[in-house]
Amino acid sequence: MNLSYRVEEGIGVVRVHAPRIDAAVAIQFKDRFSAVTGEPGAAIADTVLLDLEEVEFLDSSGLGAVVAARKLLGTGRTLALAALQPAVAKVMRLTHMDRIFPIYPDAAAALAGAGGRGGG
Amino acid sequence: MRAVPRYRIDLTDPARCRLGFRTGDGAIGPMLSELSRHLHGLGVGRELVEDGMIALAEILNNVEEHAYAGQAGGCVHVELAADDGALRCAVEDLGAPMPGGSLPSGTMPASDPAAPESWPEGGFGWAMVRRLVHDIRYVRTEDRNRLCFTISPASAPRRGTPG
């Protein structure tokens, strides 16, 4: 499972380059997330944004892996989600996880929000 | 990467899909992606296809992980009929019966927004299935599990409705 990572506007952006996060790849996702956010420099980002633009489908195992990824960051950091495709957004709504994860329409909106917070 | 198909999909009658795969080969994702494209091609509504694919993914994973206990080579058959604006599905396998002979209730796990360390990492599967399908029936006959259910716009959860 291919995950890329960059830090922009002080936010760590993890982008998933795969069409599905499901039972078949849930463990790989968690391991890759842990690896990329644990790289040098990643610790600077208090907020990590998971860019799901390429992900068309998320099942309950994939959702469990996203929750596990959130826990890996610890209590001092936040995991936000961006660019939920329709079936992914539906899973988040059905499970009420849309109430506990900050969700942005896309990565640009999340980064703009971070920039706007600026001195505050 | 092998070119051998990991599943079979029979669309002789386009509105009566018959699918089959063996567990442990990563077949579920590719199979459901192809089924999804086929249903879109038939003109089945996007939301109905989404609901069907979410429910089927959970049910088929459950068969792999629990009925066959993660063992490879278990046979799973799926029939799916698209008509009257609904999807009618039947899933059969030769694995272990449902514990207690009945379907899980599907209570949605709760999450305290202030305590991420306590957020649930599982228990969502049956809770989603219960919210997406209706007329769900489970029958165990000799060595066979059969699960039938219907997905229709009426069974879909409405935005903003509690539960």
CSV table of N, CA, C and O in Angstrom, one decimal, chain B residues 69-112:
chain,number,residue,atom,x,y,z
B,69,ALA,N,-12.9,-18.9,9.4
B,69,ALA,CA,-11.9,-18.6,10.4
B,69,ALA,C,-10.5,-18.2,9.8
B,69,ALA,O,-9.5,-18.6,10.2
B,70,GLY,N,-10.6,-17.4,8.7
B,70,GLY,CA,-9.4,-16.9,8.1
B,70,GLY,C,-8.6,-18.0,7.2
B,70,GLY,O,-7.5,-17.7,6.7
B,71,GLN,N,-9.2,-19.2,7.1
B,71,GLN,CA,-8.6,-20.2,6.3
B,71,GLN,C,-8.8,-20.0,4.8
B,71,GLN,O,-9.9,-19.6,4.4
B,72,ALA,N,-7.8,-20.3,4.0
B,72,ALA,CA,-7.9,-20.2,2.5
B,72,ALA,C,-8.7,-21.3,1.9
B,72,ALA,O,-8.7,-22.4,2.5
B,73,GLY,N,-9.3,-21.0,0.8
B,73,GLY,CA,-9.9,-22.1,-0.1
B,73,GLY,C,-11.3,-22.4,0.2
B,73,GLY,O,-11.9,-23.2,-0.4
B,74,GLY,N,-11.9,-21.6,1.1
B,74,GLY,CA,-13.4,-21.8,1.4
B,74,GLY,C,-14.2,-21.2,0.2
B,74,GLY,O,-14.0,-20.1,-0.3
B,75,CYS,N,-15.3,-22.0,-0.2
B,75,CYS,CA,-16.1,-21.6,-1.3
B,75,CYS,C,-17.2,-20.6,-0.8
B,75,CYS,O,-17.8,-20.8,0.2
B,76,VAL,N,-17.4,-19.5,-1.5
B,76,VAL,CA,-18.4,-18.5,-1.2
B,76,VAL,C,-19.1,-18.2,-2.5
B,76,VAL,O,-18.5,-18.0,-3.6
B,77,HIS,N,-20.5,-18.3,-2.5
B,77,HIS,CA,-21.3,-17.9,-3.6
B,77,HIS,C,-22.2,-16.7,-3.3
B,77,HIS,O,-22.7,-16.6,-2.2
B,78,VAL,N,-22.4,-15.9,-4.3
B,78,VAL,CA,-23.2,-14.7,-4.2
B,78,VAL,C,-24.2,-14.7,-5.4
B,78,VAL,O,-23.7,-14.8,-6.5
B,79,GLU,N,-25.4,-14.4,-5.1
B,79,GLU,CA,-26.4,-14.1,-6.1
B,79,GLU,C,-26.9,-12.7,-5.8
B,79,GLU,O,-27.2,-12.4,-4.7
B,80,LEU,N,-27.0,-12.0,-6.9
B,80,LEU,CA,-27.5,-10.6,-6.7
B,80,LEU,C,-28.5,-10.3,-7.9
B,80,LEU,O,-28.1,-10.3,-9.0
B,81,ALA,N,-29.7,-9.9,-7.5
B,81,ALA,CA,-30.7,-9.5,-8.5
B,81,ALA,C,-31.0,-8.1,-8.4
B,81,ALA,O,-31.2,-7.6,-7.3
B,82,ALA,N,-31.0,-7.4,-9.5
B,82,ALA,CA,-31.3,-5.9,-9.5
B,82,ALA,C,-32.6,-5.7,-10.2
B,82,ALA,O,-32.7,-5.9,-11.5
B,83,ASP,N,-33.6,-5.4,-9.5
B,83,ASP,CA,-34.9,-5.1,-10.1
B,83,ASP,C,-35.8,-4.3,-9.2
B,83,ASP,O,-35.6,-4.3,-8.0
B,84,ASP,N,-36.8,-3.6,-9.8
B,84,ASP,CA,-37.7,-2.8,-9.0
B,84,ASP,C,-37.0,-1.8,-8.1
B,84,ASP,O,-37.5,-1.5,-7.0
B,85,GLY,N,-35.9,-1.3,-8.5
B,85,GLY,CA,-35.2,-0.3,-7.7
B,85,GLY,C,-34.6,-0.9,-6.5
B,85,GLY,O,-34.3,-0.1,-5.5
B,86,ALA,N,-34.4,-2.2,-6.4
B,86,ALA,CA,-33.8,-2.8,-5.2
B,86,ALA,C,-32.8,-3.8,-5.6
B,86,ALA,O,-32.7,-4.3,-6.7
B,87,LEU,N,-31.9,-4.1,-4.7
B,87,LEU,CA,-30.9,-5.2,-4.9
B,87,LEU,C,-31.3,-6.3,-3.9
B,87,LEU,O,-31.4,-6.1,-2.7
B,88,ARG,N,-31.5,-7.5,-4.4
B,88,ARG,CA,-31.8,-8.7,-3.6
B,88,ARG,C,-30.6,-9.6,-3.6
B,88,ARG,O,-30.2,-10.0,-4.7
B,89,CYS,N,-30.0,-9.9,-2.5
B,89,CYS,CA,-28.8,-10.7,-2.4
B,89,CYS,C,-28.9,-12.0,-1.6
B,89,CYS,O,-29.7,-12.0,-0.6
B,90,ALA,N,-28.2,-13.0,-2.0
B,90,ALA,CA,-28.0,-14.2,-1.2
B,90,ALA,C,-26.6,-14.6,-1.2
B,90,ALA,O,-25.9,-14.5,-2.2
B,91,VAL,N,-26.1,-14.9,0.0
B,91,VAL,CA,-24.7,-15.3,0.2
B,91,VAL,C,-24.6,-16.7,0.8
B,91,VAL,O,-25.3,-16.9,1.8
B,92,GLU,N,-23.9,-17.6,0.2
B,92,GLU,CA,-23.8,-18.9,0.7
B,92,GLU,C,-22.4,-19.3,0.9
B,92,GLU,O,-21.5,-19.0,0.1
B,93,ASP,N,-22.2,-20.1,2.0
B,93,ASP,CA,-20.8,-20.6,2.3
B,93,ASP,C,-21.0,-21.9,3.0
B,93,ASP,O,-22.1,-22.3,3.5
B,94,LEU,N,-19.9,-22.7,3.1
B,94,LEU,CA,-19.9,-24.0,3.8
B,94,LEU,C,-19.0,-23.9,5.1
B,94,LEU,O,-18.5,-24.9,5.5
B,95,GLY,N,-18.9,-22.7,5.6
B,95,GLY,CA,-18.1,-22.6,6.9
B,95,GLY,C,-18.9,-22.8,8.1
B,95,GLY,O,-20.0,-23.4,8.1
B,96,ALA,N,-18.4,-22.4,9.2
B,96,ALA,CA,-19.0,-22.6,10.5
B,96,ALA,C,-20.3,-21.8,10.6
B,96,ALA,O,-20.4,-20.8,10.0
B,97,PRO,N,-21.3,-22.3,11.4
B,97,PRO,CA,-22.5,-21.6,11.6
B,97,PRO,C,-22.3,-20.3,12.4
B,97,PRO,O,-21.3,-20.1,13.1
B,98,MET,N,-23.2,-19.4,12.2
B,98,MET,CA,-23.2,-18.2,13.1
B,98,MET,C,-23.3,-18.6,14.5
B,98,MET,O,-24.0,-19.5,14.9
B,99,PRO,N,-22.5,-17.9,15.4
B,99,PRO,CA,-22.6,-18.3,16.8
B,99,PRO,C,-24.0,-18.1,17.3
B,99,PRO,O,-24.6,-17.1,17.1
B,100,GLY,N,-24.5,-19.2,18.0
B,100,GLY,CA,-25.8,-19.1,18.5
B,100,GLY,C,-26.9,-19.3,17.5
B,100,GLY,O,-28.1,-19.2,17.8
B,101,GLY,N,-26.5,-19.5,16.2
B,101,GLY,CA,-27.4,-19.7,15.1
B,101,GLY,C,-28.2,-18.5,14.7
B,101,GLY,O,-29.2,-18.6,14.0
B,102,SER,N,-27.8,-17.3,15.1
B,102,SER,CA,-28.5,-16.1,14.7
B,102,SER,C,-27.5,-15.0,14.4
B,102,SER,O,-26.4,-15.0,14.8
B,103,LEU,N,-28.1,-13.9,13.8
B,103,LEU,CA,-27.2,-12.8,13.3
B,103,LEU,C,-26.9,-11.9,14.5
B,103,LEU,O,-27.7,-11.7,15.4
B,104,PRO,N,-25.7,-11.3,14.5
B,104,PRO,CA,-25.4,-10.3,15.5
B,104,PRO,C,-26.4,-9.1,15.5
B,104,PRO,O,-26.9,-8.8,14.4
B,105,SER,N,-26.6,-8.5,16.6
B,105,SER,CA,-27.6,-7.5,16.7
B,105,SER,C,-27.1,-6.2,16.0
B,105,SER,O,-27.9,-5.5,15.4
B,106,GLY,N,-25.8,-5.9,16.0
B,106,GLY,CA,-25.3,-4.8,15.3
B,106,GLY,C,-25.4,-3.5,16.0
B,106,GLY,O,-25.8,-2.5,15.4
B,107,THR,N,-25.1,-3.5,17.3
B,107,THR,CA,-25.1,-2.2,18.0
B,107,THR,C,-23.9,-1.4,17.6
B,107,THR,O,-22.8,-1.9,17.6
B,108,MET,N,-24.1,-0.1,17.2
B,108,MET,CA,-23.0,0.7,16.8
B,108,MET,C,-22.1,1.1,18.0
B,108,MET,O,-22.7,1.6,19.0
B,109,PRO,N,-20.8,0.9,17.9
B,109,PRO,CA,-20.0,1.2,19.0
B,109,PRO,C,-20.0,2.8,19.3
B,109,PRO,O,-20.0,3.5,18.3
B,110,ALA,N,-19.9,3.2,20.5
B,110,ALA,CA,-19.9,4.6,20.8
B,110,ALA,C,-18.5,5.1,20.9
B,110,ALA,O,-17.6,4.4,21.3
B,111,SER,N,-18.4,6.4,20.6
B,111,SER,CA,-17.0,7.0,20.7
B,111,SER,C,-17.2,8.4,21.4
B,111,SER,O,-18.0,9.2,21.1
B,112,ASP,N,-16.3,8.6,22.4
B,112,ASP,CA,-16.3,9.8,23.1
B,112,ASP,C,-15.3,10.8,22.4
B,112,ASP,O,-14.1,10.5,22.3
